[in-house]
Each structure stands twice: as structure tokens, then as C-alpha cells.
Coordinates of C-alpha atoms in Angstrom, one line a residue:
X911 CA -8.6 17.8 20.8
X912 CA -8.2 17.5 24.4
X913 CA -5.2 18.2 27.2
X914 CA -4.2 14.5 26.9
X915 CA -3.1 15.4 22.8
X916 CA 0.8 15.1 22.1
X917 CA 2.3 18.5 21.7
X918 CA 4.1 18.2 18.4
X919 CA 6.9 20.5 17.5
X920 CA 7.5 21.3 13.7
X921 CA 11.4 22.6 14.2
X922 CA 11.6 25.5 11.9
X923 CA 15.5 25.5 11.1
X924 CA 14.1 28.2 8.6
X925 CA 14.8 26.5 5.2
X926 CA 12.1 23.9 5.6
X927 CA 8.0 23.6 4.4
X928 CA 7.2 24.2 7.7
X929 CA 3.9 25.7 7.2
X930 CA 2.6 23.1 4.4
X931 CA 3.2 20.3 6.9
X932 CA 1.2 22.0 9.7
X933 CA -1.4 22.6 7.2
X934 CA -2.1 19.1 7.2
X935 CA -1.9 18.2 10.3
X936 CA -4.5 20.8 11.1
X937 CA -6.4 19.3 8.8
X938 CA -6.4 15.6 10.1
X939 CA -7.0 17.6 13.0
X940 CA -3.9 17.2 15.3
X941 CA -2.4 20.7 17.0
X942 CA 1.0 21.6 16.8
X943 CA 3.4 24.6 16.4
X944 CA 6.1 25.5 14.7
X945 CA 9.0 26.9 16.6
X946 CA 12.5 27.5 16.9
X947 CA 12.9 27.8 20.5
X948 CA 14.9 25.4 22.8
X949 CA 12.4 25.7 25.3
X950 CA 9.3 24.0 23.3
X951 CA 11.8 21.4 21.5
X952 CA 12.6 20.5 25.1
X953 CA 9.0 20.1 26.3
X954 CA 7.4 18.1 22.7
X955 CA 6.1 14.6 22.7
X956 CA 6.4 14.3 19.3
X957 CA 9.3 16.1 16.9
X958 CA 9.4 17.0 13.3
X959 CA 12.2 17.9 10.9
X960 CA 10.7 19.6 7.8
X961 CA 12.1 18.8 4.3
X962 CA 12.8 21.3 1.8
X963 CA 16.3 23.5 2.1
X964 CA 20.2 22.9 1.7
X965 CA 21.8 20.4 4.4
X966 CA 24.7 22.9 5.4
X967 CA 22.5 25.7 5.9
X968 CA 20.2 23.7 7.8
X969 CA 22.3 22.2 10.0
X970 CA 24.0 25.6 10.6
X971 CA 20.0 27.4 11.4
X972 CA 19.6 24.6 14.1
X973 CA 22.1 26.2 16.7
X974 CA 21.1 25.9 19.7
X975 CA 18.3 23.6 19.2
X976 CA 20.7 20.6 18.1
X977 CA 21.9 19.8 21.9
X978 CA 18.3 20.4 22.8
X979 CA 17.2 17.8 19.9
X980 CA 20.1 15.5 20.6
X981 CA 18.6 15.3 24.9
X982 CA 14.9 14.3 23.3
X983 CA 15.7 12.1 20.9
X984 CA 18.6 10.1 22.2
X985 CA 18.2 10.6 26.1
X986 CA 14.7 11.0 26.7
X987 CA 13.9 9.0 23.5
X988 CA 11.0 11.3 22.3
X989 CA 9.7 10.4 19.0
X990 CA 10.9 12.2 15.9
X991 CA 9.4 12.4 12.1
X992 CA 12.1 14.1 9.7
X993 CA 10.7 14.7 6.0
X994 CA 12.8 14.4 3.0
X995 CA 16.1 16.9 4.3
X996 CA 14.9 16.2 7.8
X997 CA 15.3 12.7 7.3
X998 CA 18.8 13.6 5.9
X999 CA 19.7 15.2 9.0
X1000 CA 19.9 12.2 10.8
X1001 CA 22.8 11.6 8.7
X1002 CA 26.6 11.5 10.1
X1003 CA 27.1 14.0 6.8
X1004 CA 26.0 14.7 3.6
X1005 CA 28.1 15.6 0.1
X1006 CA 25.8 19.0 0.4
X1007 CA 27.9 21.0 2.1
X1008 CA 30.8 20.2 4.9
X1009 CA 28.8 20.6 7.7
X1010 CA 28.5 17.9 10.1
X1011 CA 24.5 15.7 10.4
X1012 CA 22.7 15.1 13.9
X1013 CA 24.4 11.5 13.3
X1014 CA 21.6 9.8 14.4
X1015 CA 21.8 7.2 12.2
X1016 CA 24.3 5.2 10.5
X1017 CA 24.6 7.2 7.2
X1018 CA 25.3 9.4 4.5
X1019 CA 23.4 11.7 2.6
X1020 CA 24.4 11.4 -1.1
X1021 CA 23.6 12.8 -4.6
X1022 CA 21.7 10.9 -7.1
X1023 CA 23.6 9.5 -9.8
X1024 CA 21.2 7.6 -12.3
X1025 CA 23.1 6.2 -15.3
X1026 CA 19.8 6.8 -17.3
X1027 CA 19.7 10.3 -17.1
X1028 CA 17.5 10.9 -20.1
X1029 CA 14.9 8.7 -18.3
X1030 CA 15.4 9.8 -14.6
X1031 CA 16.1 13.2 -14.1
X1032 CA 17.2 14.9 -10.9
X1033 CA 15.8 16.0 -8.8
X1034 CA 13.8 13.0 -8.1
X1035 CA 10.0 14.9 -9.0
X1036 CA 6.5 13.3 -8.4
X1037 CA 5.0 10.3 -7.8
X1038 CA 7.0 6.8 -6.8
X1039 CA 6.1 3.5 -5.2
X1040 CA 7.8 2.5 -1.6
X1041 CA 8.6 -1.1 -0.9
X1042 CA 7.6 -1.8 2.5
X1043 CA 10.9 -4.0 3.9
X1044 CA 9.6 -4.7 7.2
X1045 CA 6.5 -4.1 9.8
X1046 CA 6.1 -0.5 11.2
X1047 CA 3.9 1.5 13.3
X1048 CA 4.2 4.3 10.6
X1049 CA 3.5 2.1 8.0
X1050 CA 0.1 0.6 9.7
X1051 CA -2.7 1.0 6.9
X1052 CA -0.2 1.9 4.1
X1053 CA -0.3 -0.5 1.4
X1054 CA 2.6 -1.9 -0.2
X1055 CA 3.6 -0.3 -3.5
X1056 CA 1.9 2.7 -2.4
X1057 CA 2.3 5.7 -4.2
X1058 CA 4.3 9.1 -2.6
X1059 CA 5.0 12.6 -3.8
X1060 CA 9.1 13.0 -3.9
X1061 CA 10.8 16.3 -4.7
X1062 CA 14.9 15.5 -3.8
X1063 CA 18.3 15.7 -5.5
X1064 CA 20.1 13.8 -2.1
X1065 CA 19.1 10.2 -1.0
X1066 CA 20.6 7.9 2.7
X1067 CA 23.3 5.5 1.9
X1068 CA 22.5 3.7 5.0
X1069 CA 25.2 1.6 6.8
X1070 CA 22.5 -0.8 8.6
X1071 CA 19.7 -2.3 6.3
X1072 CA 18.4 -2.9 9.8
X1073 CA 17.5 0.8 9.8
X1074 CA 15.5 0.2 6.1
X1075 CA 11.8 0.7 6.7
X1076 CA 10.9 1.5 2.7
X1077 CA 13.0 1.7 -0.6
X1078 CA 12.1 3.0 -3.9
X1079 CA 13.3 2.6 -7.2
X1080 CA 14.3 5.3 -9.4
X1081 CA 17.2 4.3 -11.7
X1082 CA 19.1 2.8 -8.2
X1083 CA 17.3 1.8 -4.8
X1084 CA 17.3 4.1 -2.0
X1085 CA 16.0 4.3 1.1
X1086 CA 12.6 6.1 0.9
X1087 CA 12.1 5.9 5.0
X1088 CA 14.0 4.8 7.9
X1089 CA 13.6 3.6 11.5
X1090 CA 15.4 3.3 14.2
X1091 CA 13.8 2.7 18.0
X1092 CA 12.0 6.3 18.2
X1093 CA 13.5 7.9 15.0
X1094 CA 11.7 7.8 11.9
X1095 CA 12.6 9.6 8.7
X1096 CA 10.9 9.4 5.3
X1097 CA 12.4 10.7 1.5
X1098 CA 8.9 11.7 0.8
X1099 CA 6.4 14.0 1.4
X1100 CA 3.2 12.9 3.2
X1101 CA 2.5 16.2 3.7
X1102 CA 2.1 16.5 -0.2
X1103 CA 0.8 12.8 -0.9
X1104 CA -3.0 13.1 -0.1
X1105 CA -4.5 10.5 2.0
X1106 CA -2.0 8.1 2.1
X1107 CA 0.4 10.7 3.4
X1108 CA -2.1 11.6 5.9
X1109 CA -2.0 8.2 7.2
X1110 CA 1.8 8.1 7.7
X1111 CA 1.2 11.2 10.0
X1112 CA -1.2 10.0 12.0
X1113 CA 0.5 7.0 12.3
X1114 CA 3.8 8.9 13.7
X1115 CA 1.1 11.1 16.3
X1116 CA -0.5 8.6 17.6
X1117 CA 1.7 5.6 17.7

């Protein structure tokens, strides 16, 4: 890598996969660090909001950083990745827990209710197709129907279907990623989803 590499920060809110993500990054061979701290939020080129944890609790573990998150992404317009409850984050709020989202985006973080539970059980585990809605820099080299890893019990009820970037089926259709000028969110993990996972983060780096 040389000096004219993105520093990416993987916000560690401590309740997300924070070191499975970096993992792979290091293996596509991109640097970045995982860190709490105002100070390196404030100085990223690139942000991401690990998945994994309860919304409440995560939004509480931000702190500090959510003022410092809220000045990159909205004022400075810095790009940010969130990952399954990162993406939910960008929510307004989110029936897990009363604590209030980043409101980034026009939305709700709801539970899944699948009217054939004996098919589709929750959480939503494994392997599902996305639906590519419309063209996307994270997207570039992903084919349509393309198969992700999911592990989630929530889903976005998204206001603006402008904001839809991918949506999956699994008993209803939800929004499987999102985007929004320099925000990007995704239900999945890429981090888990091999090489076409890889591809979506190196996409978000390097776009």
C-alpha cells in the first residue's frame, strides 16, 4: 500500500464483528484500524459501521463519536459502509430498543414478520439473492441475483425507494442495501460472503 491509500476506520461501538471485517480487508489487502476514538473518526477517508449487536446498546456505545460521525458524513461528506446493524443505524429508530438512530436516512429498523414461519425462520440465516434496483459504484462487478451471507432478525422500512440500491426476498422484500450520496449500508455480510463480498468492499475503498 502506499501513503496515497484511504485511511479507513472500522468504528468499534463494541457490539460489532469488528475484527472479522478487518480480516478481510487485510486480506484484499487494504489497511485500516479499528477504533473508538473521536480523533481517528474525524481524520478517515473512508468509515465503517460493523454489524452484529443490539441497536440500543449500540447507539448508546457510540457516545461521543456520533457528533464526530454526524461532521464526516453529513458535513464533510466522507464515505461510510454500515454492515447489517450498521446499516440499521442510519435509521431515525428502530423497534430494538427506544434509543434514537444516526437518522441518516429516511427509515425504520423493523422486526421480521414472515407469515410463513415454518418456511422462513428468524433470524434471517445464510445465503439469499439481492436484486440490484439501480446502478452503483458498490455494486460494479456484482452480478445480479448474486448470492450474500445474512444473519438478522431487524430489516429498513425505507421511506424513499430512491434510497433502494438492492432488495431481497425472504417471505417479504426488504431492503438488502441502501445509498444515499456518500452513505451506503448493506443487510449482508460481505465480510462473510467470499469473493463476491470482497468485491463490494473494494468497491466502497476505492470508489
Amino acid at each position: 500500500m502506499t501513503n496515497l491509500s484511504p485511511k479507513i476506520v472500522i468504528v468499534d461501538y463494541r457490539t460489532g464483528n469488528t475484527n472479522s471485517i478487518k480480516r478481510a480487508l487485510d486480506r484484499a489487502g487494504y489497511l485500516s484500524i479499528i477504533s473508538s476514538k473521536v480523533k481517528d473518526v474525524a481524520e478517515a477517508d473512508k468509515l465503517i459501521l460493523p454489524g452484529v449487536g443490539h441497536f440500543a446498546k449500540a447507539m448508546a456505545n457510540l457516545g461521543d463519536m456520533r457528533d464526530a460521525l454526524n461532521e464526516a458524513v453529513l458535513i464533510k461528506r466522507k464515505a461510510v459502509l454500515g454492515i447489517c446493524l450498521g446499516m440499521e443505524l442510519m435509521a431515525a429508530m428502530s423497534q430494538e430498543g427506544n434509543m434514537p438512530g444516526l437518522r441518516w436516512l429516511e427509515a425504520e429498523a423493523i422486526r421480521f414478520r414472515v407469515s410463513t414461519a415454518t418456511r422462513h425462520k428468524v433470524p434471517h440465516m445464510g445465503w439469499n439473492r439481492v436484486q440490484i434496483k439501480k446502478t452503483s459504484a458498490l455494486m460494479k462487478g456484482v452480478d445480479d441475483l448474486s448470492e450474500f451471507y445474512f444473519a438478522h432478525s431487524y430489516h429498513l422500512q425505507i421511506n424513499d425507494r430512491s434510497d433502494l440500491l438492492t432488495e431481497t426476498e425472504y417471505g417479504i422484500p426488504f431492503p438488502s442495501a441502501v445509498e444515499r450520496d456518500n452513505i451506503f449500508g448493506v443487510q449482508f455480510h460481505p465480510e462473510k460472503s467470499h469473493r463476491i463480498g470482497v468485491q463490494v468492499l473494494k468497491n466502497f475503498i476505492e470508489m
